[in-house]
Amino acid sequence: MKELEKESLKPDFWNDPEKAGKVQQEISEIKEEVEGIKKIENELQELKVFSQDDSLKSEIGKKLETLEKLIKKQEFKTFLSGKYDRNNAILEIFSGAGGQDSQDWATMLLRMYERYCATKGFKTNILHQAFGESGGPEGRIGTKSVTMEINGNYAYGFLKKESGVHRLVRISPFNAQKLRHTSFALVNILPEIKENESEMEIKPEDLKIDTFKASGPGGQYVNKTESAVRITHIPTGIVAASQTERLQGKNKSNAMKILISKLYQLREEQHVKEIKEIKGENISVRFGNQIRSYVLHPYKMVKDLRTQYETSDTEGVLNGKLDEFIEAELKSSD
């Protein structure tokens, strides 16, 4: 931390704003780590004092509880030691077969993750969203697919195990007979990797760049110019798009960021021989491949099929209460 702070005081430090910003962020992260350890040290010292004073022994239980929470918080970070765990994250959601019900489920998942991120202090920004059919109850409009940027320390580390198929069982709000319906959506979490961090060489001739008009619900144009950008990596067929920024250059930058993350994910999957096709795992968005089941009828239960952690607080989970699931996932990792 001292070395970085020394570097930040150099007269030419801000000549390279991007590098300077990265150094400042690293200083902030290290300070947070140091403060966390210092808090534990302080609590231990106070416990020693309390244990030597008979009049303070009644307070030891409370101090131990505080200390346990601090240690647990630091200990949990050992599960977030992956190469890109500290990075921002990119979240993708794709609705499965099932029309309005699955598209509505994708929108519900998007809201769930937005609320979870808010509780963690992460900032979210939707980069691209393909809307589904309208005309549902209360004017609900579904989502065919969505890409969202999540900015925050350890955003990728916390969310990386959320990738997979999520299954919803409920009484369909789109069915006049009020029949029970099962919906599926695929969630994909990518680490945000900047071009200067990437170890991959992407040749300009391998990219096909298309521009188009950004559209919103009901086909209404966000703007009249072709500001939205779609980038296709020709050798792999991987596609990344961004449409929410007004400037084409910004959308291009966002799309490139998504593309780099997708190519990294593909390389990692190939490295561990978990895929055979070029387009990632190509998981089928249907029953049998889900990682978590959300049942709202005939009973209420959310269950993670990998860790077996479950809760009947379905409303809380859909409102972003995911900490217990995420902690269980990370602790059960290989």
GROMACS .gro file of C-alpha atoms in nm:
model
  334
    1MET     CA    1   0.000   0.000   0.000
    2LYS     CA    2   0.285   0.236   0.087
    3GLU     CA    3   0.458   0.165  -0.246
    4LEU     CA    4   0.139   0.243  -0.437
    5GLU     CA    5   0.074   0.559  -0.236
    6LYS     CA    6   0.431   0.669  -0.311
    7GLU     CA    7   0.365   0.613  -0.680
    8SER     CA    8   0.041   0.816  -0.663
    9LEU     CA    9   0.235   1.121  -0.539
   10LYS     CA   10   0.458   1.140  -0.847
   11PRO     CA   11   0.401   1.457  -1.060
   12ASP     CA   12   0.323   1.258  -1.375
   13PHE     CA   13   0.085   1.013  -1.198
   14TRP     CA   14  -0.229   1.144  -1.370
   15ASN     CA   15  -0.073   1.158  -1.717
   16ASP     CA   16  -0.224   0.813  -1.770
   17PRO     CA   17  -0.575   0.842  -1.615
   18GLU     CA   18  -0.665   0.476  -1.673
   19LYS     CA   19  -0.353   0.347  -1.498
   20ALA     CA   20  -0.393   0.606  -1.221
   21GLY     CA   21  -0.752   0.497  -1.162
   22LYS     CA   22  -0.643   0.134  -1.137
   23VAL     CA   23  -0.373   0.222  -0.881
   24GLN     CA   24  -0.621   0.426  -0.675
   25GLN     CA   25  -0.865   0.135  -0.678
   26GLU     CA   26  -0.591  -0.105  -0.565
   27ILE     CA   27  -0.494   0.130  -0.281
   28SER     CA   28  -0.857   0.143  -0.170
   29GLU     CA   29  -0.889  -0.239  -0.177
   30ILE     CA   30  -0.567  -0.292   0.021
   31LYS     CA   31  -0.675  -0.032   0.278
   32GLU     CA   32  -1.001  -0.221   0.323
   33GLU     CA   33  -0.807  -0.545   0.380
   34VAL     CA   34  -0.572  -0.381   0.633
   35GLU     CA   35  -0.859  -0.215   0.822
   36GLY     CA   36  -1.039  -0.549   0.846
   37ILE     CA   37  -0.736  -0.714   1.010
   38LYS     CA   38  -0.681  -0.415   1.240
   39LYS     CA   39  -1.042  -0.438   1.362
   40ILE     CA   40  -0.985  -0.803   1.456
   41GLU     CA   41  -0.661  -0.713   1.638
   42ASN     CA   42  -0.840  -0.435   1.830
   43GLU     CA   43  -1.124  -0.667   1.933
   44LEU     CA   44  -0.871  -0.928   2.055
   45GLN     CA   45  -0.690  -0.667   2.264
   46GLU     CA   46  -1.017  -0.548   2.418
   47LEU     CA   47  -1.112  -0.908   2.501
   48LYS     CA   48  -0.783  -0.949   2.689
   49VAL     CA   49  -0.865  -0.638   2.894
   50PHE     CA   50  -1.223  -0.754   2.958
   51SER     CA   51  -1.107  -1.097   3.075
   52GLN     CA   52  -0.883  -0.939   3.341
   53ASP     CA   53  -1.158  -0.718   3.487
   54ASP     CA   54  -1.432  -0.903   3.676
   55SER     CA   55  -1.674  -0.613   3.634
   56LEU     CA   56  -1.650  -0.643   3.253
   57LYS     CA   57  -1.684  -1.020   3.219
   58SER     CA   58  -2.057  -0.994   3.145
   59GLU     CA   59  -1.966  -0.809   2.824
   60ILE     CA   60  -1.735  -1.085   2.696
   61GLY     CA   61  -2.020  -1.268   2.520
   62LYS     CA   62  -2.106  -0.960   2.312
   63LYS     CA   63  -1.740  -0.897   2.227
   64LEU     CA   64  -1.694  -1.260   2.120
   65GLU     CA   65  -1.999  -1.233   1.895
   66THR     CA   66  -1.858  -0.918   1.729
   67LEU     CA   67  -1.516  -1.082   1.688
   68GLU     CA   68  -1.669  -1.395   1.536
   69LYS     CA   69  -1.850  -1.187   1.272
   70LEU     CA   70  -1.532  -0.998   1.182
   71ILE     CA   71  -1.328  -1.319   1.151
   72LYS     CA   72  -1.602  -1.486   0.945
   73LYS     CA   73  -1.603  -1.190   0.705
   74GLN     CA   74  -1.225  -1.212   0.655
   75GLU     CA   75  -1.229  -1.592   0.638
   76PHE     CA   76  -1.494  -1.582   0.364
   77LYS     CA   77  -1.253  -1.388   0.142
   78THR     CA   78  -1.034  -1.699   0.117
   79PHE     CA   79  -1.310  -1.838  -0.106
   80LEU     CA   80  -1.272  -1.532  -0.329
   81SER     CA   81  -0.911  -1.577  -0.432
   82GLY     CA   82  -0.961  -1.655  -0.802
   83LYS     CA   83  -0.771  -1.461  -1.068
   84TYR     CA   84  -1.062  -1.229  -1.149
   85ASP     CA   85  -1.271  -1.258  -0.830
   86ARG     CA   86  -1.206  -0.894  -0.738
   87ASN     CA   87  -1.327  -0.773  -1.078
   88ASN     CA   88  -1.656  -0.628  -1.187
   89ALA     CA   89  -1.898  -0.878  -1.339
   90ILE     CA   90  -2.116  -0.909  -1.648
   91LEU     CA   91  -2.447  -1.087  -1.600
   92GLU     CA   92  -2.647  -1.241  -1.885
   93ILE     CA   93  -2.998  -1.384  -1.860
   94PHE     CA   94  -3.170  -1.578  -2.140
   95SER     CA   95  -3.534  -1.689  -2.120
   96GLY     CA   96  -3.606  -2.052  -2.205
   97ALA     CA   97  -3.888  -2.200  -2.411
   98GLY     CA   98  -4.232  -2.110  -2.281
   99GLY     CA   99  -4.320  -1.770  -2.426
  100GLN     CA  100  -4.448  -1.505  -2.188
  101ASP     CA  101  -4.403  -1.711  -1.871
  102SER     CA  102  -4.031  -1.770  -1.932
  103GLN     CA  103  -3.978  -1.412  -2.048
  104ASP     CA  104  -4.150  -1.287  -1.732
  105TRP     CA  105  -3.928  -1.519  -1.526
  106ALA     CA  106  -3.618  -1.369  -1.690
  107THR     CA  107  -3.740  -1.022  -1.587
  108MET     CA  108  -3.800  -1.145  -1.230
  109LEU     CA  109  -3.444  -1.282  -1.215
  110LEU     CA  110  -3.306  -0.952  -1.345
  111ARG     CA  111  -3.489  -0.766  -1.068
  112MET     CA  112  -3.365  -1.021  -0.809
  113TYR     CA  113  -3.002  -0.967  -0.905
  114GLU     CA  114  -3.046  -0.587  -0.923
  115ARG     CA  115  -3.177  -0.588  -0.566
  116TYR     CA  116  -2.903  -0.823  -0.445
  117CYS     CA  117  -2.642  -0.591  -0.596
  118ALA     CA  118  -2.801  -0.292  -0.424
  119THR     CA  119  -2.766  -0.463  -0.084
  120LYS     CA  120  -2.395  -0.531  -0.155
  121GLY     CA  121  -2.331  -0.174  -0.267
  122PHE     CA  122  -2.266  -0.281  -0.628
  123LYS     CA  123  -2.371  -0.050  -0.911
  124THR     CA  124  -2.561  -0.198  -1.204
  125ASN     CA  125  -2.602  -0.083  -1.563
  126ILE     CA  126  -2.802  -0.263  -1.833
  127LEU     CA  127  -2.596  -0.277  -2.153
  128HIS     CA  128  -2.837  -0.464  -2.379
  129GLN     CA  129  -3.193  -0.592  -2.343
  130ALA     CA  130  -3.416  -0.772  -2.592
  131PHE     CA  131  -3.773  -0.735  -2.474
  132GLY     CA  132  -4.038  -1.004  -2.506
  133GLU     CA  133  -4.411  -0.994  -2.557
  134SER     CA  134  -4.623  -0.728  -2.389
  135GLY     CA  135  -4.983  -0.747  -2.278
  136GLY     CA  136  -4.938  -0.945  -1.959
  137PRO     CA  137  -5.104  -0.869  -1.623
  138GLU     CA  138  -5.037  -0.517  -1.492
  139GLY     CA  139  -4.875  -0.433  -1.827
  140ARG     CA  140  -4.577  -0.661  -1.758
  141ILE     CA  141  -4.323  -0.688  -2.040
  142GLY     CA  142  -4.095  -0.989  -2.046
  143THR     CA  143  -3.728  -1.021  -2.135
  144LYS     CA  144  -3.589  -1.250  -2.404
  145SER     CA  145  -3.230  -1.171  -2.307
  146VAL     CA  146  -3.045  -0.909  -2.109
  147THR     CA  147  -2.683  -0.816  -2.040
  148MET     CA  148  -2.602  -0.616  -1.726
  149GLU     CA  149  -2.274  -0.472  -1.601
  150ILE     CA  150  -2.213  -0.504  -1.224
  151ASN     CA  151  -1.949  -0.273  -1.075
  152GLY     CA  152  -1.811  -0.341  -0.729
  153ASN     CA  153  -1.525  -0.498  -0.537
  154TYR     CA  154  -1.550  -0.880  -0.563
  155ALA     CA  155  -1.866  -0.858  -0.779
  156TYR     CA  156  -1.752  -1.150  -0.997
  157GLY     CA  157  -1.627  -1.349  -0.699
  158PHE     CA  158  -1.964  -1.331  -0.524
  159LEU     CA  159  -2.176  -1.404  -0.830
  160LYS     CA  160  -1.964  -1.649  -1.033
  161LYS     CA  161  -2.147  -1.958  -0.904
  162GLU     CA  162  -2.488  -1.822  -1.010
  163SER     CA  163  -2.428  -1.944  -1.367
  164GLY     CA  164  -2.674  -2.214  -1.472
  165VAL     CA  165  -3.041  -2.284  -1.535
  166HIS     CA  166  -3.293  -2.143  -1.286
  167ARG     CA  167  -3.637  -2.312  -1.270
  168LEU     CA  168  -3.962  -2.150  -1.157
  169VAL     CA  169  -4.286  -2.331  -1.068
  170ARG     CA  170  -4.597  -2.117  -1.014
  171ILE     CA  171  -4.955  -2.051  -1.115
  172SER     CA  172  -4.917  -1.879  -1.450
  173PRO     CA  173  -5.034  -1.515  -1.446
  174PHE     CA  174  -5.070  -1.543  -1.826
  175ASN     CA  175  -5.309  -1.839  -1.820
  176ALA     CA  176  -5.682  -1.774  -1.793
  177GLN     CA  177  -5.736  -2.120  -1.639
  178LYS     CA  178  -5.479  -2.040  -1.367
  179LEU     CA  179  -5.281  -2.355  -1.438
  180ARG     CA  180  -4.946  -2.437  -1.284
  181HIS     CA  181  -4.654  -2.362  -1.515
  182THR     CA  182  -4.280  -2.439  -1.509
  183SER     CA  183  -4.045  -2.179  -1.658
  184PHE     CA  184  -3.670  -2.184  -1.719
  185ALA     CA  185  -3.404  -1.916  -1.766
  186LEU     CA  186  -3.028  -1.942  -1.815
  187VAL     CA  187  -2.799  -1.717  -1.609
  188ASN     CA  188  -2.439  -1.661  -1.716
  189ILE     CA  189  -2.183  -1.469  -1.508
  190LEU     CA  190  -1.862  -1.338  -1.669
  191PRO     CA  191  -1.567  -1.150  -1.517
  192GLU     CA  192  -1.518  -0.804  -1.663
  193ILE     CA  193  -1.173  -0.804  -1.823
  194LYS     CA  194  -1.027  -0.485  -1.966
  195GLU     CA  195  -0.835  -0.503  -2.293
  196ASN     CA  196  -0.505  -0.420  -2.121
  197GLU     CA  197  -0.567  -0.704  -1.870
  198SER     CA  198  -0.652  -0.959  -2.135
  199GLU     CA  199  -0.389  -1.215  -2.228
  200MET     CA  200  -0.569  -1.286  -2.555
  201GLU     CA  201  -0.481  -1.127  -2.884
  202ILE     CA  202  -0.788  -1.024  -3.080
  203LYS     CA  203  -0.712  -0.938  -3.441
  204PRO     CA  204  -0.919  -0.657  -3.598
  205GLU     CA  205  -0.979  -0.872  -3.907
  206ASP     CA  206  -1.145  -1.134  -3.686
  207LEU     CA  207  -1.419  -0.891  -3.587
  208LYS     CA  208  -1.741  -0.810  -3.768
  209ILE     CA  209  -1.894  -0.487  -3.636
  210ASP     CA  210  -2.258  -0.399  -3.708
  211THR     CA  211  -2.454  -0.094  -3.598
  212PHE     CA  212  -2.830  -0.076  -3.552
  213LYS     CA  213  -3.101   0.136  -3.394
  214ALA     CA  214  -3.153   0.074  -3.024
  215SER     CA  215  -3.511  -0.028  -2.947
  216GLY     CA  216  -3.713  -0.057  -2.630
  217PRO     CA  217  -4.042  -0.218  -2.521
  218GLY     CA  218  -4.307  -0.216  -2.792
  219GLY     CA  219  -4.047  -0.141  -3.059
  220GLN     CA  220  -4.009   0.221  -2.955
  221TYR     CA  221  -3.668   0.358  -3.057
  222VAL     CA  222  -3.444   0.487  -2.783
  223ASN     CA  223  -3.292   0.716  -3.046
  224LYS     CA  224  -3.311   0.761  -3.421
  225THR     CA  225  -2.943   0.706  -3.496
  226GLU     CA  226  -2.767   0.371  -3.530
  227SER     CA  227  -2.590   0.402  -3.196
  228ALA     CA  228  -2.625   0.036  -3.091
  229VAL     CA  229  -2.332  -0.192  -3.172
  230ARG     CA  230  -2.304  -0.567  -3.228
  231ILE     CA  231  -1.959  -0.729  -3.251
  232THR     CA  232  -1.915  -1.082  -3.385
  233HIS     CA  233  -1.590  -1.272  -3.330
  234ILE     CA  234  -1.569  -1.457  -3.663
  235PRO     CA  235  -1.345  -1.752  -3.559
  236THR     CA  236  -1.575  -1.854  -3.271
  237GLY     CA  237  -1.909  -1.703  -3.370
  238ILE     CA  238  -1.940  -1.536  -3.030
  239VAL     CA  239  -2.156  -1.222  -3.037
  240ALA     CA  240  -2.161  -0.925  -2.797
  241ALA     CA  241  -2.388  -0.621  -2.817
  242SER     CA  242  -2.456  -0.295  -2.636
  243GLN     CA  243  -2.742  -0.053  -2.702
  244THR     CA  244  -2.817   0.156  -2.395
  245GLU     CA  245  -2.557   0.431  -2.440
  246ARG     CA  246  -2.636   0.731  -2.662
  247LEU     CA  247  -2.291   0.736  -2.820
  248GLN     CA  248  -2.190   0.465  -3.065
  249GLY     CA  249  -1.829   0.474  -2.938
  250LYS     CA  250  -1.940   0.396  -2.582
  251ASN     CA  251  -2.161   0.110  -2.699
  252LYS     CA  252  -1.870  -0.028  -2.903
  253SER     CA  253  -1.645  -0.013  -2.596
  254ASN     CA  254  -1.906  -0.194  -2.386
  255ALA     CA  255  -1.961  -0.461  -2.653
  256MET     CA  256  -1.586  -0.518  -2.676
  257LYS     CA  257  -1.569  -0.558  -2.300
  258ILE     CA  258  -1.839  -0.825  -2.312
  259LEU     CA  259  -1.669  -1.001  -2.603
  260ILE     CA  260  -1.335  -1.022  -2.419
  261SER     CA  261  -1.509  -1.171  -2.115
  262LYS     CA  262  -1.689  -1.428  -2.329
  263LEU     CA  263  -1.368  -1.528  -2.504
  264TYR     CA  264  -1.197  -1.567  -2.165
  265GLN     CA  265  -1.482  -1.787  -2.044
  266LEU     CA  266  -1.459  -1.999  -2.358
  267ARG     CA  267  -1.083  -2.043  -2.315
  268GLU     CA  268  -1.128  -2.148  -1.951
  269GLU     CA  269  -1.396  -2.399  -2.042
  270GLN     CA  270  -1.178  -2.545  -2.314
  271HIS     CA  271  -0.884  -2.563  -2.075
  272VAL     CA  272  -1.072  -2.787  -1.831
  273LYS     CA  273  -1.231  -2.981  -2.119
  274GLU     CA  274  -1.585  -2.902  -2.006
  275ILE     CA  275  -1.708  -2.817  -2.355
  276LYS     CA  276  -1.701  -2.978  -2.696
  277GLU     CA  277  -1.865  -2.707  -2.901
  278ILE     CA  278  -1.729  -2.362  -2.972
  279LYS     CA  279  -2.022  -2.172  -2.820
  280GLY     CA  280  -1.955  -2.242  -2.454
  281GLU     CA  281  -2.129  -2.518  -2.261
  282ASN     CA  282  -2.441  -2.485  -2.475
  283ILE     CA  283  -2.659  -2.579  -2.178
  284SER     CA  284  -3.017  -2.662  -2.270
  285VAL     CA  285  -3.257  -2.431  -2.087
  286ARG     CA  286  -3.494  -2.701  -1.970
  287PHE     CA  287  -3.572  -2.941  -1.686
  288GLY     CA  288  -3.278  -3.157  -1.577
  289ASN     CA  289  -3.007  -2.891  -1.612
  290GLN     CA  290  -3.116  -2.651  -1.340
  291ILE     CA  291  -2.895  -2.542  -1.052
  292ARG     CA  292  -3.175  -2.388  -0.844
  293SER     CA  293  -3.548  -2.441  -0.819
  294TYR     CA  294  -3.795  -2.170  -0.713
  295VAL     CA  295  -4.136  -2.318  -0.621
  296LEU     CA  296  -4.422  -2.076  -0.550
  297HIS     CA  297  -4.705  -2.334  -0.582
  298PRO     CA  298  -4.832  -2.568  -0.434
  299TYR     CA  299  -4.581  -2.483  -0.157
  300LYS     CA  300  -4.310  -2.219  -0.117
  301MET     CA  301  -3.949  -2.330  -0.144
  302VAL     CA  302  -3.625  -2.219  -0.306
  303LYS     CA  303  -3.365  -2.497  -0.321
  304ASP     CA  304  -3.013  -2.504  -0.462
  305LEU     CA  305  -2.961  -2.845  -0.616
  306ARG     CA  306  -2.581  -2.834  -0.580
  307THR     CA  307  -2.550  -2.748  -0.211
  308GLN     CA  308  -2.900  -2.864  -0.101
  309TYR     CA  309  -2.943  -2.531   0.080
  310GLU     CA  310  -3.312  -2.436   0.087
  311THR     CA  311  -3.549  -2.179   0.233
  312SER     CA  312  -3.924  -2.118   0.237
  313ASP     CA  313  -3.867  -1.740   0.220
  314THR     CA  314  -3.935  -1.722  -0.154
  315GLU     CA  315  -4.037  -1.357  -0.139
  316GLY     CA  316  -3.713  -1.263   0.034
  317VAL     CA  317  -3.501  -1.452  -0.222
  318LEU     CA  318  -3.681  -1.295  -0.519
  319ASN     CA  319  -3.619  -0.958  -0.355
  320GLY     CA  320  -3.244  -1.018  -0.356
  321LYS     CA  321  -3.184  -1.212  -0.034
  322LEU     CA  322  -2.917  -1.442  -0.182
  323ASP     CA  323  -2.632  -1.427   0.072
  324GLU     CA  324  -2.699  -1.771   0.223
  325PHE     CA  325  -2.716  -1.937  -0.121
  326ILE     CA  326  -2.401  -1.765  -0.245
  327GLU     CA  327  -2.205  -1.845   0.071
  328ALA     CA  328  -2.305  -2.213   0.051
  329GLU     CA  329  -2.209  -2.225  -0.320
  330LEU     CA  330  -1.866  -2.071  -0.266
  331LYS     CA  331  -1.784  -2.287   0.035
  332SER     CA  332  -1.875  -2.602  -0.155
  333SER     CA  333  -1.654  -2.513  -0.453
  334ASP     CA  334  -1.381  -2.752  -0.562
   0.00000   0.00000   0.00000
